[in-house]
Short mmCIF file of C-alpha atoms in Angstrom, two decimals:
data_model
loop_
_atom_site.label_atom_id
_atom_site.label_comp_id
_atom_site.label_asym_id
_atom_site.label_seq_id
_atom_site.Cartn_x
_atom_site.Cartn_y
_atom_site.Cartn_z
CA MET R 353 -22.87 -15.33 31.53
CA ALA R 354 -22.51 -11.51 33.54
CA VAL R 355 -19.08 -10.07 33.21
CA GLU R 356 -18.00 -9.48 36.47
CA ARG R 357 -13.96 -8.51 36.48
CA ALA R 358 -11.92 -6.84 33.46
CA LEU R 359 -8.29 -6.52 33.17
CA ILE R 360 -6.71 -3.09 31.45
CA SER R 361 -3.80 -2.01 30.16
CA VAL R 362 -2.84 -0.34 27.27
CA PHE R 363 0.00 1.98 25.70
CA ASP R 364 -2.59 3.71 23.57
CA LYS R 365 -4.83 5.09 25.73
CA THR R 366 -7.26 6.78 23.40
CA GLY R 367 -11.16 6.21 24.26
CA VAL R 368 -9.55 4.22 27.45
CA LEU R 369 -10.91 5.94 30.02
CA GLU R 370 -14.63 7.01 28.81
CA PHE R 371 -14.96 3.23 28.46
CA ALA R 372 -13.88 2.50 31.69
CA LYS R 373 -16.02 4.75 33.14
CA ARG R 374 -18.80 2.78 31.44
CA LEU R 375 -17.37 -0.78 32.77
CA SER R 376 -17.45 1.39 36.16
CA ALA R 377 -20.76 2.32 35.83
CA LEU R 378 -21.94 -1.27 35.14
CA ASN R 379 -20.20 -2.34 38.50
CA ILE R 380 -17.41 -4.31 36.65
CA GLU R 381 -14.10 -4.51 38.90
CA ILE R 382 -11.08 -3.14 37.20
CA LEU R 383 -7.54 -4.61 37.30
CA SER R 384 -4.77 -2.84 35.06
CA THR R 385 -0.95 -1.87 35.51
CA GLY R 386 1.70 0.87 35.67
CA GLY R 387 0.41 4.10 33.57
CA THR R 388 -3.20 2.73 32.75
CA ALA R 389 -4.11 2.45 36.54
CA LYS R 390 -2.17 6.20 36.95
CA LEU R 391 -4.91 7.43 34.34
CA LEU R 392 -7.66 5.82 35.85
CA ARG R 393 -7.35 6.66 39.36
CA GLU R 394 -6.81 9.94 38.69
CA SER R 395 -10.25 10.53 36.77
CA GLY R 396 -11.21 9.17 40.09
CA LEU R 397 -12.03 5.30 39.06
CA ARG R 398 -12.15 2.08 41.76
CA VAL R 399 -8.72 0.13 39.83
CA LYS R 400 -7.19 -2.92 41.65
CA ASP R 401 -3.58 -3.14 40.42
CA VAL R 402 -2.72 -6.93 39.30
CA ALA R 403 0.45 -7.56 41.18
CA GLU R 404 -2.37 -7.24 44.27
CA PHE R 405 -4.86 -9.28 42.48
CA THR R 406 -1.69 -11.70 42.20
CA GLY R 407 0.06 -11.28 45.39
CA TRP R 408 3.38 -10.97 43.46
CA PRO R 409 5.10 -7.83 42.31
CA GLU R 410 6.01 -6.47 39.15
CA MET R 411 9.52 -7.33 38.74
CA LEU R 412 12.77 -7.61 36.17
CA GLY R 413 12.58 -3.90 34.97
CA GLY R 414 8.57 -4.40 33.78
CA ARG R 415 9.33 -7.30 32.01
CA VAL R 416 6.85 -9.32 34.24
CA LYS R 417 4.07 -7.96 34.96
CA THR R 418 1.09 -9.81 34.05
CA LEU R 419 2.77 -13.36 33.68
CA HIS R 420 1.17 -15.04 36.26
CA PRO R 421 -1.10 -18.48 36.71
CA LYS R 422 -3.64 -15.91 38.19
CA VAL R 423 -4.04 -13.87 35.15
CA HIS R 424 -4.04 -16.52 32.54
CA GLY R 425 -5.86 -19.19 35.20
CA GLY R 426 -8.25 -16.42 34.80
CA LEU R 427 -8.27 -15.78 31.46
CA LEU R 428 -7.83 -19.48 30.18
CA PHE R 429 -10.23 -22.01 32.46
CA ARG R 430 -13.46 -23.07 30.61
CA ARG R 431 -16.40 -21.73 32.90
CA HIS R 432 -18.57 -25.26 31.49
CA LEU R 433 -15.90 -27.39 32.57
CA ALA R 434 -16.56 -28.85 36.15
CA GLU R 435 -13.08 -30.05 36.60
CA ASP R 436 -11.14 -26.53 35.14
CA GLN R 437 -13.93 -24.58 37.80
CA LYS R 438 -12.86 -26.92 40.36
CA GLN R 439 -9.12 -26.67 39.61
CA ALA R 440 -10.02 -22.37 39.54
CA ARG R 441 -11.32 -23.14 43.62
CA GLU R 442 -8.30 -24.91 44.88
CA HIS R 443 -5.53 -22.36 43.41
CA GLY R 444 -7.38 -19.02 44.02
CA ILE R 445 -8.41 -18.60 40.92
CA LEU R 446 -10.79 -15.97 39.77
CA PRO R 447 -12.61 -15.27 36.37
CA ILE R 448 -11.55 -12.47 34.19
CA ASP R 449 -13.94 -12.00 31.65
CA LEU R 450 -12.81 -8.93 29.97
CA VAL R 451 -9.36 -7.98 28.62
CA VAL R 452 -8.69 -4.64 27.46
CA VAL R 453 -4.51 -4.44 25.75
CA ASN R 454 -2.44 -3.11 22.86
CA LEU R 455 0.26 -3.08 22.16
CA TYR R 456 3.74 -1.42 22.60
CA PRO R 457 4.33 0.16 19.26
CA PHE R 458 7.57 -1.60 18.20
CA GLU R 459 6.94 -0.59 14.93
CA ALA R 460 7.24 3.30 15.10
CA THR R 461 9.90 2.24 17.81
CA ALA R 462 11.71 0.05 15.09
CA ALA R 463 11.32 3.27 12.78
CA LYS R 464 13.56 5.79 14.98
CA ALA R 465 16.87 6.90 14.10
CA GLY R 466 19.39 6.00 16.36
CA LEU R 467 17.88 2.82 17.98
CA THR R 468 20.03 0.89 19.54
CA ALA R 469 19.17 -2.90 19.67
CA ASP R 470 18.57 -2.83 23.21
CA GLU R 471 15.95 -0.08 22.82
CA LEU R 472 14.70 -2.45 20.29
CA ILE R 473 14.38 -5.66 22.09
CA GLU R 474 13.26 -3.65 24.62
CA ASN R 475 10.17 -2.61 22.98
CA ILE R 476 8.99 -6.43 21.96
CA ASP R 477 5.71 -6.74 23.74
CA ILE R 478 5.88 -9.97 25.99
CA GLY R 479 2.91 -9.77 28.62
CA GLY R 480 0.12 -7.92 26.02
CA PRO R 481 0.36 -10.60 23.27
CA THR R 482 0.31 -13.03 25.90
CA MET R 483 -2.76 -12.16 27.69
CA LEU R 484 -4.36 -11.52 24.26
CA ARG R 485 -3.56 -14.99 22.84
CA SER R 486 -5.01 -16.16 26.37
CA ALA R 487 -8.16 -14.68 26.04
CA ALA R 488 -8.56 -15.22 22.77
CA LYS R 489 -8.71 -18.69 22.65
CA ASN R 490 -11.21 -18.67 25.36
CA TRP R 491 -13.45 -16.34 23.41
CA GLU R 492 -16.52 -18.38 24.68
CA SER R 493 -16.18 -17.00 27.91
CA VAL R 494 -14.07 -14.17 27.70
CA THR R 495 -14.42 -11.01 25.73
CA VAL R 496 -10.84 -9.17 24.48
CA VAL R 497 -10.36 -6.11 22.84
CA THR R 498 -7.43 -5.00 21.24
CA ASP R 499 -8.56 -2.01 18.85
CA PRO R 500 -9.79 1.39 20.78
CA ALA R 501 -12.56 1.61 17.66
CA ASP R 502 -14.25 -1.16 19.36
CA TYR R 503 -14.96 0.25 22.86
CA GLY R 504 -17.97 1.36 21.64
CA ARG R 505 -19.31 -1.89 20.70
CA VAL R 506 -18.56 -3.75 23.21
CA ALA R 507 -19.79 -1.18 26.03
CA SER R 508 -22.79 -0.85 24.41
CA GLU R 509 -23.84 -4.62 24.33
CA LEU R 510 -22.46 -4.74 27.69
CA GLU R 511 -24.57 -2.33 28.86
CA ARG R 512 -28.14 -3.65 27.38
CA ASN R 513 -27.12 -7.40 28.23
CA HIS R 514 -23.94 -7.12 31.03
CA ASP R 515 -22.49 -9.48 28.77
CA THR R 516 -21.08 -9.56 25.03
CA SER R 517 -22.82 -11.58 22.05
CA LEU R 518 -21.36 -14.76 20.96
CA PRO R 519 -20.74 -13.42 17.37
CA THR R 520 -19.28 -10.27 18.78
CA ARG R 521 -16.42 -12.72 21.11
CA LEU R 522 -15.40 -14.51 17.91
CA ASP R 523 -14.83 -11.87 15.73
CA LEU R 524 -12.88 -10.14 18.29
CA ALA R 525 -11.09 -12.81 19.21
CA ARG R 526 -10.35 -13.16 15.32
CA LYS R 527 -8.95 -9.45 15.14
CA VAL R 528 -6.31 -10.47 17.68
CA PHE R 529 -4.59 -13.05 15.92
CA ALA R 530 -4.19 -11.43 13.44
CA THR R 531 -2.91 -8.41 15.80
CA THR R 532 -0.79 -10.91 17.09
CA SER R 533 0.72 -12.50 13.39
CA ARG R 534 1.20 -9.31 12.35
CA TYR R 535 2.93 -7.84 15.55
CA ASP R 536 5.19 -11.34 15.50
CA GLY R 537 5.93 -10.87 11.68
CA MET R 538 7.24 -7.35 12.68
CA ILE R 539 9.33 -8.42 14.97
CA SER R 540 10.87 -11.04 12.91
CA THR R 541 11.49 -8.74 9.89
CA GLU R 542 13.56 -6.09 12.33
CA LEU R 543 15.45 -8.50 14.56
CA GLU R 544 17.00 -9.37 10.69
CA ARG R 545 18.98 -5.94 11.64
CA VAL R 546 19.83 -7.23 14.96
CA SER R 547 24.10 -8.63 14.69
CA VAL R 548 26.53 -10.28 17.34
CA ASP R 549 29.90 -9.71 16.92
CA SER R 550 32.47 -11.02 19.75
CA GLY R 551 29.29 -10.86 22.13
CA HIS R 552 28.12 -7.31 21.26
CA VAL R 553 24.86 -6.60 19.70
CA ALA R 554 24.25 -3.91 17.36
CA LEU R 555 22.02 -2.80 15.14
CA GLN R 556 22.88 -2.66 11.41
CA ALA R 557 20.83 -1.59 8.02
CA ALA R 558 18.29 -3.00 7.03
CA GLU R 559 18.57 -5.67 4.28
CA ILE R 560 16.88 -4.67 1.04
CA LEU R 561 15.08 -7.49 0.60
CA PRO R 562 14.82 -9.44 4.02
CA GLU R 563 14.96 -13.02 4.43
CA ARG R 564 11.78 -13.18 5.45
CA VAL R 565 8.19 -11.28 4.02
CA HIS R 566 5.89 -11.12 6.56
CA ILE R 567 2.65 -10.22 4.82
CA ALA R 568 -0.99 -8.95 6.76
CA LEU R 569 -3.98 -8.09 5.05
CA GLU R 570 -7.03 -6.96 5.83
CA ARG R 571 -10.20 -6.84 3.54
CA GLN R 572 -11.23 -2.89 2.60
CA GLN R 573 -14.03 -3.36 0.17
CA SER R 574 -15.56 -5.98 -2.22
CA LEU R 575 -15.09 -5.08 -5.96
CA ARG R 576 -17.73 -5.55 -8.46
CA TYR R 577 -15.42 -8.83 -10.05
CA GLY R 578 -12.23 -9.81 -11.07
CA GLU R 579 -10.08 -9.46 -14.32
CA ASN R 580 -13.83 -11.43 -15.24
CA PRO R 581 -16.74 -11.26 -14.39
CA HIS R 582 -16.40 -14.84 -12.90
CA GLN R 583 -13.50 -14.00 -10.97
CA ALA R 584 -14.56 -12.73 -7.28
CA ALA R 585 -12.36 -9.78 -6.36
CA ALA R 586 -11.34 -7.64 -3.07
CA LEU R 587 -9.13 -4.94 -1.99
CA TYR R 588 -6.82 -5.72 0.82
CA ILE R 589 -4.82 -3.16 2.64
CA PRO R 590 -1.54 -3.74 5.00
CA ALA R 591 -3.24 -4.71 8.73
CA GLY R 592 -3.22 -2.45 11.28
CA LYS R 593 -2.47 0.53 9.25
CA SER R 594 -4.32 3.23 7.44
CA PRO R 595 -5.59 3.11 4.47
CA PHE R 596 -3.07 5.36 1.99
CA GLY R 597 -2.17 6.19 -1.80
CA LEU R 598 -4.80 4.73 -4.31
CA ALA R 599 -6.13 2.66 -1.67
CA ALA R 600 -6.98 5.79 0.18
CA ALA R 601 -8.47 7.29 -2.52
CA ARG R 602 -12.18 8.69 -1.82
CA GLN R 603 -14.51 7.50 -5.01
CA LEU R 604 -17.11 10.70 -5.35
CA GLN R 605 -19.54 9.15 -7.62
CA GLY R 606 -20.08 6.10 -10.32
CA LYS R 607 -20.20 2.66 -10.34
CA GLU R 608 -18.59 -0.01 -7.80
CA LEU R 609 -14.67 -0.68 -8.55
CA SER R 610 -13.88 -3.95 -10.22
CA TYR R 611 -10.20 -5.17 -9.77
CA ASN R 612 -9.22 -4.21 -13.92
CA ASN R 613 -10.38 -0.34 -12.79
CA LEU R 614 -7.84 -0.51 -9.82
CA VAL R 615 -5.29 -2.20 -11.92
CA ASP R 616 -5.49 0.79 -14.69
CA LEU R 617 -6.19 3.77 -11.98
CA GLU R 618 -2.75 2.84 -10.12
CA ALA R 619 -1.19 2.55 -14.15
CA ALA R 620 -2.20 5.84 -14.76
CA ARG R 621 -1.53 7.57 -10.83
CA SER R 622 2.18 6.49 -11.17
CA LEU R 623 2.67 7.78 -13.97
CA ALA R 624 0.58 10.91 -13.46
CA ALA R 625 3.27 11.30 -10.17
CA GLU R 626 6.15 11.64 -12.35
CA PHE R 627 5.70 14.55 -14.00
CA LYS R 628 6.54 18.22 -12.29
CA LYS R 629 4.23 20.65 -14.48
CA PRO R 630 0.46 20.04 -15.32
CA ALA R 631 0.05 16.39 -16.55
CA ALA R 632 -2.48 14.07 -17.94
CA VAL R 633 -2.15 10.51 -18.94
CA ILE R 634 -4.65 7.89 -20.20
CA ILE R 635 -4.37 4.29 -19.94
CA LYS R 636 -6.17 1.66 -21.64
CA HIS R 637 -5.14 -2.01 -20.49
CA ASN R 638 -2.63 -1.30 -18.06
CA ASN R 639 -0.89 0.73 -20.75
CA PRO R 640 -0.47 4.39 -21.69
CA CYS R 641 -2.35 5.23 -25.17
CA GLY R 642 -1.58 9.20 -24.38
CA THR R 643 0.40 11.25 -21.87
CA ALA R 644 1.24 14.49 -22.13
CA GLU R 645 3.01 17.34 -19.86
CA GLN R 646 1.87 20.91 -20.96
CA ALA R 647 1.25 24.80 -19.48
CA THR R 648 -2.49 23.74 -18.34
CA LEU R 649 -4.30 20.92 -17.57
CA ARG R 650 -6.69 21.23 -20.38
CA ASP R 651 -4.09 21.37 -22.70
CA ALA R 652 -1.99 18.66 -21.47
CA TYR R 653 -5.68 16.21 -21.74
CA LEU R 654 -5.72 17.27 -25.45
CA LYS R 655 -2.40 16.54 -26.55
CA ALA R 656 -2.43 13.16 -24.64
CA LEU R 657 -6.41 12.38 -26.12
CA ALA R 658 -4.78 13.44 -29.74
CA CYS R 659 -2.15 10.31 -29.64
CA ASP R 660 -4.53 7.80 -29.72
CA PRO R 661 -8.39 8.87 -29.39
CA ILE R 662 -9.48 5.82 -30.47
CA SER R 663 -7.82 3.53 -27.73
CA ALA R 664 -9.12 6.17 -25.67
CA PHE R 665 -12.25 5.26 -25.15
CA GLY R 666 -13.34 3.50 -22.31
CA GLY R 667 -10.12 4.31 -20.63
CA VAL R 668 -8.98 5.55 -17.11
CA LEU R 669 -7.32 8.90 -17.01
CA ALA R 670 -5.36 10.48 -14.18
CA PHE R 671 -4.30 14.40 -13.62
CA ASN R 672 -1.30 15.64 -11.24
CA ARG R 673 -3.93 18.55 -10.50
CA LYS R 674 -6.71 19.23 -9.23
CA LEU R 675 -9.03 18.94 -12.17
CA ASP R 676 -10.76 22.08 -13.69
CA ALA R 677 -13.80 22.79 -15.51
CA ALA R 678 -11.95 23.65 -18.50
CA THR R 679 -10.36 20.45 -18.48
CA ALA R 680 -13.59 18.20 -17.46
CA GLU R 681 -15.54 20.37 -20.50
CA GLU R 682 -13.26 18.09 -22.76
CA VAL R 683 -13.14 14.88 -20.45
CA ALA R 684 -16.59 14.62 -21.03
CA LYS R 685 -17.01 14.62 -24.67
CA LEU R 686 -15.29 11.05 -24.23
CA PHE R 687 -16.36 7.92 -22.60
CA VAL R 688 -13.84 7.17 -19.99
CA GLU R 689 -14.45 4.53 -17.26
CA CYS R 690 -12.67 6.35 -14.00
CA ILE R 691 -10.60 9.25 -13.37
CA ALA R 692 -7.94 9.69 -10.49
CA ALA R 693 -6.99 13.49 -9.68
CA PRO R 694 -5.83 15.06 -6.38
CA GLY R 695 -8.86 16.44 -6.16
CA PHE R 696 -11.68 18.00 -8.33
CA ASP R 697 -13.32 21.97 -8.40
CA ALA R 698 -17.12 22.39 -7.87
CA ARG R 699 -17.89 23.38 -11.55
CA ALA R 700 -16.01 20.05 -12.59
CA LYS R 701 -17.60 17.63 -10.34
CA GLU R 702 -21.12 19.08 -11.84
CA ILE R 703 -20.14 18.54 -15.52
CA LEU R 704 -18.90 14.72 -14.63
CA ALA R 705 -22.12 14.36 -12.43
CA ALA R 706 -24.37 13.60 -15.98
CA LYS R 707 -22.13 11.05 -16.55
CA LYS R 708 -23.54 8.89 -13.34
CA ASN R 709 -21.21 5.40 -14.13
CA LEU R 710 -18.05 7.00 -14.26
CA ARG R 711 -16.17 6.75 -11.48
CA LEU R 712 -14.58 9.71 -10.05
CA LEU R 713 -11.88 9.24 -7.32
CA GLU R 714 -10.12 12.18 -5.12
CA LEU R 715 -6.52 11.21 -4.52
CA PRO R 716 -5.13 11.93 -0.80
CA PRO R 717 -2.28 14.11 -0.37
CA GLU R 718 0.14 11.42 -0.81
CA GLY R 719 -1.46 9.97 -3.89
CA LEU R 720 1.12 11.18 -6.21
CA GLU R 721 4.16 9.88 -4.69
CA PRO R 722 5.96 7.16 -6.18
CA GLU R 723 5.42 3.39 -4.79
CA ARG R 724 7.95 2.41 -2.63
CA GLU R 725 7.09 -0.75 -1.27
CA LEU R 726 8.58 -4.01 -2.35
CA GLN R 727 6.42 -5.42 -5.45
CA LEU R 728 5.43 -8.77 -5.35
CA LYS R 729 3.83 -11.54 -7.70
CA ARG R 730 2.78 -14.82 -7.18
CA ILE R 731 4.08 -18.12 -9.30
CA LEU R 732 3.06 -21.22 -8.51
CA GLY R 733 4.12 -22.43 -5.48
CA GLY R 734 6.39 -18.94 -4.58
CA MET R 735 6.32 -15.19 -4.43
CA LEU R 736 8.79 -12.98 -6.64
CA VAL R 737 9.83 -10.05 -4.61
CA GLN R 738 11.52 -6.96 -6.04
CA GLN R 739 12.20 -3.08 -5.10
CA SER R 740 9.65 -0.95 -6.87
CA ASP R 741 11.75 0.43 -10.25
CA LEU R 742 12.40 3.80 -8.96
CA GLY R 743 15.35 4.85 -11.28
CA GLN R 744 15.32 8.10 -12.42
CA LEU R 745 17.59 9.91 -15.18
CA ASN R 746 21.23 10.86 -14.02
CA PRO R 747 22.50 14.15 -16.93
CA ALA R 748 25.71 12.94 -15.68
CA GLU R 749 25.81 9.74 -16.61
CA LEU R 750 23.77 10.15 -20.26
CA LYS R 751 26.19 9.40 -22.83
CA VAL R 752 25.97 10.77 -26.34
CA VAL R 753 27.15 8.28 -28.95
CA SER R 754 25.97 9.70 -31.92
CA LYS R 755 27.91 12.36 -34.49
CA ARG R 756 25.12 14.47 -33.70
CA ALA R 757 24.46 15.50 -29.93
CA PRO R 758 20.42 15.89 -29.33
CA ASP R 759 19.46 19.80 -29.44
CA ASP R 760 17.64 21.18 -26.48
CA GLU R 761 14.50 20.46 -27.57
CA GLU R 762 15.08 16.75 -28.46
CA TRP R 763 16.63 16.37 -24.69
CA SER R 764 13.46 18.03 -23.31
CA THR R 765 11.62 15.26 -25.28
CA MET R 766 13.76 12.56 -24.50
CA LYS R 767 13.58 12.87 -20.86
CA PHE R 768 9.65 13.21 -21.13
CA ALA R 769 9.41 9.87 -23.73
CA TRP R 770 11.98 8.19 -21.52
CA THR R 771 9.45 8.87 -18.04
CA VAL R 772 6.87 7.57 -20.02
CA ALA R 773 8.54 4.45 -21.62
CA LYS R 774 9.15 3.44 -17.72
CA HIS R 775 5.60 2.83 -17.28
CA VAL R 776 4.90 1.15 -21.02
CA LYS R 777 4.72 -3.09 -20.86
CA SER R 778 7.90 -4.43 -22.49
CA ASN R 779 8.93 -4.28 -25.62
CA ALA R 780 8.27 -0.64 -25.13
CA ILE R 781 9.02 2.30 -27.70
CA VAL R 782 7.79 5.67 -27.35
CA PHE R 783 7.19 8.28 -29.66
CA ALA R 784 7.21 12.14 -28.99
CA ARG R 785 7.08 15.33 -29.38
CA GLU R 786 7.06 18.89 -27.37
CA GLY R 787 5.86 17.15 -24.31
CA ALA R 788 3.43 14.78 -25.34
CA THR R 789 3.42 11.16 -26.64
CA LEU R 790 2.68 10.40 -30.43
CA GLY R 791 2.72 6.97 -30.68
CA VAL R 792 3.82 4.17 -28.37
CA GLY R 793 3.67 0.30 -29.15
CA ALA R 794 3.52 -2.01 -26.24
CA GLY R 795 3.85 -5.67 -25.25
CA GLN R 796 5.39 -7.10 -28.33
CA MET R 797 7.67 -9.68 -28.96
CA SER R 798 10.11 -7.85 -30.77
CA ARG R 799 10.96 -4.45 -30.25
CA VAL R 800 10.87 -3.73 -33.98
CA ASP R 801 7.48 -4.93 -33.96
CA SER R 802 6.70 -2.50 -31.20
CA VAL R 803 8.21 0.53 -33.41
CA LYS R 804 6.01 -0.66 -36.13
CA ILE R 805 2.75 -0.36 -34.26
CA ALA R 806 3.72 2.81 -32.95
CA VAL R 807 3.92 4.07 -36.00
CA MET R 808 0.56 2.60 -37.22
CA LYS R 809 -0.64 4.12 -33.74
CA ALA R 810 0.29 7.86 -34.48
CA GLN R 811 -2.56 9.62 -35.10
CA SER R 812 -0.28 13.18 -36.48
CA SER R 813 3.49 12.99 -38.51
CA LEU R 814 6.12 11.93 -36.49
CA GLN R 815 8.41 14.26 -37.95
CA GLY R 816 11.20 15.47 -36.04
CA SER R 817 10.24 13.44 -32.94
CA VAL R 818 11.71 11.40 -30.47
CA VAL R 819 11.90 8.29 -29.96
CA ALA R 820 12.68 6.43 -26.54
CA SER R 821 12.99 2.35 -25.95
CA ASP R 822 12.93 1.02 -22.38
CA ALA R 823 15.60 -1.82 -23.44
CA PHE R 824 18.39 -1.80 -25.83
CA PHE R 825 17.54 -2.31 -29.43
CA PRO R 826 19.21 -5.60 -30.31
CA PHE R 827 19.50 -4.89 -33.96
CA PRO R 828 19.29 -1.81 -36.23
CA ASP R 829 16.41 -2.59 -38.08
CA GLY R 830 14.39 -0.62 -34.84
CA VAL R 831 16.41 2.67 -35.43
CA GLU R 832 15.69 2.31 -39.04
CA GLU R 833 12.75 2.04 -38.89
CA ALA R 834 11.70 5.03 -36.40
CA ALA R 835 13.58 7.22 -38.92
CA ARG R 836 11.85 5.77 -41.73
CA ALA R 837 8.44 7.58 -40.00
CA GLY R 838 10.28 11.12 -39.17
CA ALA R 839 11.90 10.36 -36.18
CA ARG R 840 15.57 12.43 -35.58
CA ALA R 841 16.25 11.70 -32.01
CA VAL R 842 16.67 8.42 -29.92
CA ILE R 843 17.43 7.78 -25.98
CA GLN R 844 17.70 3.90 -25.47
CA PRO R 845 19.83 1.95 -22.11
CA GLY R 846 22.52 0.59 -24.88
CA GLY R 847 24.39 -2.43 -23.79
CA SER R 848 23.53 -4.60 -26.81
CA VAL R 849 26.69 -6.32 -28.34
CA ARG R 850 25.54 -5.01 -31.76
CA ASP R 851 25.29 -1.17 -30.37
CA HIS R 852 28.14 -0.26 -32.90
CA ASP R 853 26.09 -1.28 -35.85
CA VAL R 854 23.18 0.44 -33.96
CA ILE R 855 24.81 3.49 -33.35
CA ALA R 856 26.49 3.44 -36.97
CA ALA R 857 22.58 3.27 -38.26
CA ALA R 858 22.01 6.06 -36.57
CA ASP R 859 24.74 8.47 -37.73
CA ARG R 860 23.86 7.37 -41.42
CA LEU R 861 20.46 8.55 -40.32
CA GLY R 862 21.27 11.73 -38.92
CA MET R 863 20.22 10.87 -35.67
CA ALA R 864 20.78 12.04 -32.40
CA MET R 865 21.41 8.59 -30.07
CA VAL R 866 22.00 8.81 -26.58
CA PHE R 867 22.77 5.84 -23.63
CA THR R 868 21.11 5.64 -20.24
CA GLY R 869 23.09 2.59 -19.31
CA MET R 870 19.85 1.94 -17.26
CA ARG R 871 16.67 -0.11 -18.39
CA HIS R 872 12.80 0.06 -17.71
CA PHE R 873 11.17 -3.58 -18.55
CA MET R 874 8.01 -3.82 -17.09
CA HIS R 875 6.34 -7.52 -17.47
#
């Protein structure tokens, strides 16, 4: 059935003029409203106002434009049903075969500073979603376009066949319902900011954790497999948004990514992002097995590798600087799965090209930003939601609790080790010296065992090192084990009922101890 009539009403006018010209060239009648009609007319296209088509003017300050039976009847009547055809004729309803609509930018409006409740509410699109839903429900007969990226595809099909194919119409209808679902979810969340006090409507600050969390995702790419080869997996990104962060990284070479690759890459990226000076991070099974911050990227990598070279085999690397040739030459000596960096210089790419399976991911400009979105984790029958851990050390709140205060070098290393411990699975213990990790104990059921494992994993002397603990030491034994290995200073949250005993052990052993008042559990 040839397309005879199109209704075009868009806020985002990207590409709409060229699309409308292609429709006009096919003698498709164009109905339109407001600014869209003005744009098309000024370009010489013949356009009929929807008000003329329905016989009713726009009213209520523009709230009612397309909410009319002649519009929705033209979209919804079933062309193959005789009774629908009969009623359409009786009421003067003409078919509308193509709808081109996108919505008021509610999300962008809601993010504006100084927004009022009235402005928020007036930017809730009513006519647009209603037309989209009507057209999408009748997708067997009506083509509906809400994404300018689909203009070319639809125009080409119309130019070939004067109609679109059934699979195309179904695909576009699915996209519509995904769009309107996400749009309504945003509105629902933002309306939680609206308060009413003595009849006065106002906006208040958004809750950190909203009453409802609406998640709309679209598949960006299929992955090799999930945590295991028998599990299917894919990468999804927020619907209606451009990819960002690790999800926007450009893969320069290597095999297809797996679920585990991306989990480890995010762990590596997020830790590398913590440092200001050149830093290298080596991740194995979501835990850092080596991290260093040095004057050069090459030195940072070599010191990170020296922490645990055995575990580094088959690991994932991240750098907070463009990867240079000198660093690439060292990396090429080790088997690694993936490397993420904000760039790779030409010679570094040449060196690493010899490792054809090695995945190189170039991070976008915001690829080293901290994760600020809510974190979600499934449990059977529900979802756990929390803020991202953006806690940073506040120098004014650090408390020296031992008789001996840390020296300048120990202070510097404490801050480095504490940063790394934040990214180690609990119970987390990190030994460090001179901007590099020496031993890491992760994920043990008792803290003293994490200390013992970190000591066991260390490849060099721990004499004069600093040890960081992501949560308090419940007993003196962990501090005693660290001192026995050579640690001279401890940074930990404090807060145990046995803090007095732990501090006494540090004093007896001549250790400096600092309480942060903040823990960094990561499960």
